[in-house]
PDB file of C-alpha atoms in Angstrom:
ATOM      1  CA  MET A 154      29.620   2.217  23.737  1.00  0.00           C
ATOM      2  CA  GLN A 155      25.602   1.613  24.707  1.00  0.00           C
ATOM      3  CA  ILE A 156      23.915   2.223  21.367  1.00  0.00           C
ATOM      4  CA  THR A 157      20.205   2.763  21.563  1.00  0.00           C
ATOM      5  CA  ASP A 158      19.127   2.141  18.224  1.00  0.00           C
ATOM      6  CA  ALA A 159      21.517   0.110  16.347  1.00  0.00           C
ATOM      7  CA  ILE A 160      19.302   0.251  12.770  1.00  0.00           C
ATOM      8  CA  ALA A 161      19.842   4.368  13.462  1.00  0.00           C
ATOM      9  CA  ASP A 162      23.662   3.490  13.984  1.00  0.00           C
ATOM     10  CA  LEU A 163      23.432   0.950  11.095  1.00  0.00           C
ATOM     11  CA  LEU A 164      21.654   3.455   8.467  1.00  0.00           C
ATOM     12  CA  THR A 165      24.062   7.033   9.395  1.00  0.00           C
ATOM     13  CA  ARG A 166      27.663   4.487   9.248  1.00  0.00           C
ATOM     14  CA  ILE A 167      26.229   3.106   6.066  1.00  0.00           C
ATOM     15  CA  ARG A 168      24.624   6.828   4.542  1.00  0.00           C
ATOM     16  CA  ASN A 169      27.789   8.973   5.826  1.00  0.00           C
ATOM     17  CA  ALA A 170      30.411   6.343   4.227  1.00  0.00           C
ATOM     18  CA  SER A 171      28.106   6.934   1.156  1.00  0.00           C
ATOM     19  CA  SER A 172      28.135  10.069   0.985  1.00  0.00           C
ATOM     20  CA  ALA A 173      31.928  10.246   1.617  1.00  0.00           C
ATOM     21  CA  LYS A 174      32.511   8.010  -1.484  1.00  0.00           C
ATOM     22  CA  HIS A 175      34.415   5.486   0.847  1.00  0.00           C
ATOM     23  CA  ASP A 176      34.026   1.733  -1.158  1.00  0.00           C
ATOM     24  CA  THR A 177      34.320  -0.507   1.627  1.00  0.00           C
ATOM     25  CA  VAL A 178      32.336   0.428   5.915  1.00  0.00           C
ATOM     26  CA  ASP A 179      32.340  -1.521   9.114  1.00  0.00           C
ATOM     27  CA  ILE A 180      29.904  -1.915  11.741  1.00  0.00           C
ATOM     28  CA  PRO A 181      29.404  -4.135  14.934  1.00  0.00           C
ATOM     29  CA  ALA A 182      27.792  -6.947  14.512  1.00  0.00           C
ATOM     30  CA  SER A 183      23.423  -8.657  15.272  1.00  0.00           C
ATOM     31  CA  ASN A 184      21.633  -9.821  13.621  1.00  0.00           C
ATOM     32  CA  ILE A 185      19.165  -7.800  13.134  1.00  0.00           C
ATOM     33  CA  LYS A 186      22.112  -6.399  11.361  1.00  0.00           C
ATOM     34  CA  LYS A 187      23.127  -9.146   9.348  1.00  0.00           C
ATOM     35  CA  ALA A 188      19.427  -9.455   7.858  1.00  0.00           C
ATOM     36  CA  ILE A 189      19.011  -6.235   7.055  1.00  0.00           C
ATOM     37  CA  SER A 190      22.926  -6.374   5.485  1.00  0.00           C
ATOM     38  CA  GLN A 191      21.526  -8.882   3.071  1.00  0.00           C
ATOM     39  CA  ILE A 192      19.036  -7.194   2.104  1.00  0.00           C
ATOM     40  CA  LEU A 193      20.900  -4.630   0.847  1.00  0.00           C
ATOM     41  CA  VAL A 194      23.273  -7.336  -1.142  1.00  0.00           C
ATOM     42  CA  ASP A 195      19.500  -8.824  -2.230  1.00  0.00           C
ATOM     43  CA  GLU A 196      18.098  -5.599  -2.738  1.00  0.00           C
ATOM     44  CA  GLY A 197      21.482  -4.522  -5.592  1.00  0.00           C
ATOM     45  CA  TYR A 198      22.108  -1.883  -2.730  1.00  0.00           C
ATOM     46  CA  VAL A 199      25.393  -3.013  -1.701  1.00  0.00           C
ATOM     47  CA  LYS A 200      28.030  -4.546  -3.552  1.00  0.00           C
ATOM     48  CA  LYS A 201      28.585  -7.507  -0.689  1.00  0.00           C
ATOM     49  CA  PHE A 202      28.625  -7.458   2.968  1.00  0.00           C
ATOM     50  CA  THR A 203      31.521 -10.877   5.190  1.00  0.00           C
ATOM     51  CA  VAL A 204      31.084 -10.865   9.103  1.00  0.00           C
ATOM     52  CA  ILE A 205      34.662 -10.823  10.538  1.00  0.00           C
ATOM     53  CA  GLU A 206      34.072 -12.973  13.192  1.00  0.00           C
ATOM     54  CA  ASP A 207      36.058 -12.033  16.508  1.00  0.00           C
ATOM     55  CA  ASN A 208      35.942 -13.960  20.306  1.00  0.00           C
ATOM     56  CA  LYS A 209      34.004 -10.426  21.344  1.00  0.00           C
ATOM     57  CA  GLN A 210      30.829  -8.986  19.350  1.00  0.00           C
ATOM     58  CA  GLY A 211      31.725  -8.779  15.625  1.00  0.00           C
ATOM     59  CA  THR A 212      32.407  -7.189  12.524  1.00  0.00           C
ATOM     60  CA  ILE A 213      29.675  -6.342   9.357  1.00  0.00           C
ATOM     61  CA  HIS A 214      32.315  -5.290   6.887  1.00  0.00           C
ATOM     62  CA  MET A 215      30.443  -4.560   3.474  1.00  0.00           C
ATOM     63  CA  THR A 216      31.327  -2.875   0.451  1.00  0.00           C
ATOM     64  CA  LEU A 217      29.296  -0.234  -0.941  1.00  0.00           C
ATOM     65  CA  LYS A 218      28.086  -0.285  -4.704  1.00  0.00           C
ATOM     66  CA  TYR A 219      28.422   2.728  -6.664  1.00  0.00           C
ATOM     67  CA  GLY A 220      27.291   4.140 -10.206  1.00  0.00           C
ATOM     68  CA  GLU A 221      29.381   6.161 -12.892  1.00  0.00           C
ATOM     69  CA  GLY A 222      31.508   8.720 -11.001  1.00  0.00           C
ATOM     70  CA  LYS A 223      31.506   7.456  -8.895  1.00  0.00           C
ATOM     71  CA  THR A 224      27.926   8.226  -7.615  1.00  0.00           C
ATOM     72  CA  PRO A 225      26.643   5.859  -4.849  1.00  0.00           C
ATOM     73  CA  VAL A 226      23.414   2.944  -5.760  1.00  0.00           C
ATOM     74  CA  ILE A 227      22.402   4.196  -2.426  1.00  0.00           C
ATOM     75  CA  THR A 228      20.378   7.673  -3.013  1.00  0.00           C
ATOM     76  CA  GLY A 229      18.567   7.342   0.119  1.00  0.00           C
ATOM     77  CA  LEU A 230      18.224   5.915   3.741  1.00  0.00           C
ATOM     78  CA  ARG A 231      15.188   6.565   6.918  1.00  0.00           C
ATOM     79  CA  ARG A 232      14.415   5.003   9.867  1.00  0.00           C
ATOM     80  CA  VAL A 233      10.658   5.225  10.120  1.00  0.00           C
ATOM     81  CA  SER A 234      10.170   2.986  12.713  1.00  0.00           C
ATOM     82  CA  LYS A 235      12.251   3.842  16.248  1.00  0.00           C
ATOM     83  CA  PRO A 236      12.550   3.270  19.075  1.00  0.00           C
ATOM     84  CA  GLY A 237      10.100   6.412  21.042  1.00  0.00           C
ATOM     85  CA  LEU A 238       8.094   5.803  18.136  1.00  0.00           C
ATOM     86  CA  ARG A 239       6.852   2.781  16.670  1.00  0.00           C
ATOM     87  CA  ILE A 240       5.155   2.197  13.119  1.00  0.00           C
ATOM     88  CA  TYR A 241       3.543  -0.944  12.331  1.00  0.00           C
ATOM     89  CA  ALA A 242       2.061  -2.091   8.653  1.00  0.00           C
ATOM     90  CA  SER A 243      -0.838  -4.324   7.659  1.00  0.00           C
ATOM     91  CA  CYS A 244      -0.056  -5.921   4.497  1.00  0.00           C
ATOM     92  CA  GLU A 245      -2.886  -4.313   2.927  1.00  0.00           C
ATOM     93  CA  GLU A 246      -1.807  -1.484   3.813  1.00  0.00           C
ATOM     94  CA  MET A 247       2.331  -1.509   3.695  1.00  0.00           C
ATOM     95  CA  PRO A 248       3.744   1.528   1.944  1.00  0.00           C
ATOM     96  CA  LYS A 249       5.945   1.672  -0.984  1.00  0.00           C
ATOM     97  CA  VAL A 250       8.800   4.163  -1.483  1.00  0.00           C
ATOM     98  CA  ILE A 251       9.316   6.305  -4.082  1.00  0.00           C
ATOM     99  CA  GLY A 252       5.750   4.538  -5.768  1.00  0.00           C
ATOM    100  CA  GLY A 253       7.801   1.065  -5.112  1.00  0.00           C
ATOM    101  CA  MET A 254      11.314   2.205  -6.885  1.00  0.00           C
ATOM    102  CA  GLY A 255      12.747   1.652  -3.321  1.00  0.00           C
ATOM    103  CA  ILE A 256      11.927  -1.241  -0.762  1.00  0.00           C
ATOM    104  CA  ALA A 257      10.125  -0.785   3.285  1.00  0.00           C
ATOM    105  CA  ILE A 258      12.401  -3.409   5.846  1.00  0.00           C
ATOM    106  CA  VAL A 259       9.933  -4.991   7.423  1.00  0.00           C
ATOM    107  CA  SER A 260      10.485  -7.045  10.527  1.00  0.00           C
ATOM    108  CA  THR A 261       7.602  -9.415  10.638  1.00  0.00           C
ATOM    109  CA  SER A 262       7.059 -12.786  12.857  1.00  0.00           C
ATOM    110  CA  LYS A 263       7.975 -14.677   9.832  1.00  0.00           C
ATOM    111  CA  GLY A 264      11.536 -12.451   9.761  1.00  0.00           C
ATOM    112  CA  ILE A 265      12.689  -9.299   8.810  1.00  0.00           C
ATOM    113  CA  MET A 266      11.964  -8.833   4.250  1.00  0.00           C
ATOM    114  CA  THR A 267      11.377  -6.299   2.566  1.00  0.00           C
ATOM    115  CA  ASP A 268       7.695  -5.123   1.952  1.00  0.00           C
ATOM    116  CA  LYS A 269       6.948  -6.512  -1.438  1.00  0.00           C
ATOM    117  CA  GLN A 270       7.569 -10.695   0.198  1.00  0.00           C
ATOM    118  CA  ALA A 271       5.737  -8.978   2.869  1.00  0.00           C
ATOM    119  CA  ARG A 272       2.770  -8.433   0.627  1.00  0.00           C
ATOM    120  CA  LYS A 273       3.248 -11.676  -1.455  1.00  0.00           C
ATOM    121  CA  GLU A 274       3.736 -13.790   2.416  1.00  0.00           C
ATOM    122  CA  ASN A 275       0.305 -11.438   3.218  1.00  0.00           C
ATOM    123  CA  VAL A 276       1.985 -10.646   6.852  1.00  0.00           C
ATOM    124  CA  GLY A 277       2.059  -7.261   8.899  1.00  0.00           C
ATOM    125  CA  GLY A 278       5.972  -6.019  10.544  1.00  0.00           C
ATOM    126  CA  GLU A 279       7.612  -3.167  11.723  1.00  0.00           C
ATOM    127  CA  VAL A 280       8.151  -0.510   9.484  1.00  0.00           C
ATOM    128  CA  LEU A 281      11.763  -0.185  10.010  1.00  0.00           C
ATOM    129  CA  ALA A 282      13.935   1.378   6.569  1.00  0.00           C
ATOM    130  CA  PHE A 283      12.739   2.957   4.222  1.00  0.00           C
ATOM    131  CA  VAL A 284      15.305   2.724   1.533  1.00  0.00           C
ATOM    132  CA  TRP A 285      15.405   3.883  -2.186  1.00  0.00           C
TER     133      TRP A 285
END
């Protein structure tokens, strides 16, 4: 099955698994999905992820993180830049998610990073998603 927007598919799978209170979710792998998954682990939104290699595309096996009473750590995921409407921001106008409580995932010339890292490295880029 051909997916037009791979990042939206990743976010939707995480959102659906989180709302259904699943412990893990499997996602078809790609380099950009691995980079976004690593950011989610580094920022503390996801416990861990592993890449299961097969002779084809591979699969990302992600373990979701929950708080007390099985409340999801990720309360919101939103795709910002879409294939039909790309959203770009310079480092000065990089958006803050919920006043700095969430993160924006940005694709820059130096790779995929958070909005805080993009401001620190003084690079702009395409705003991929908001996570809070």
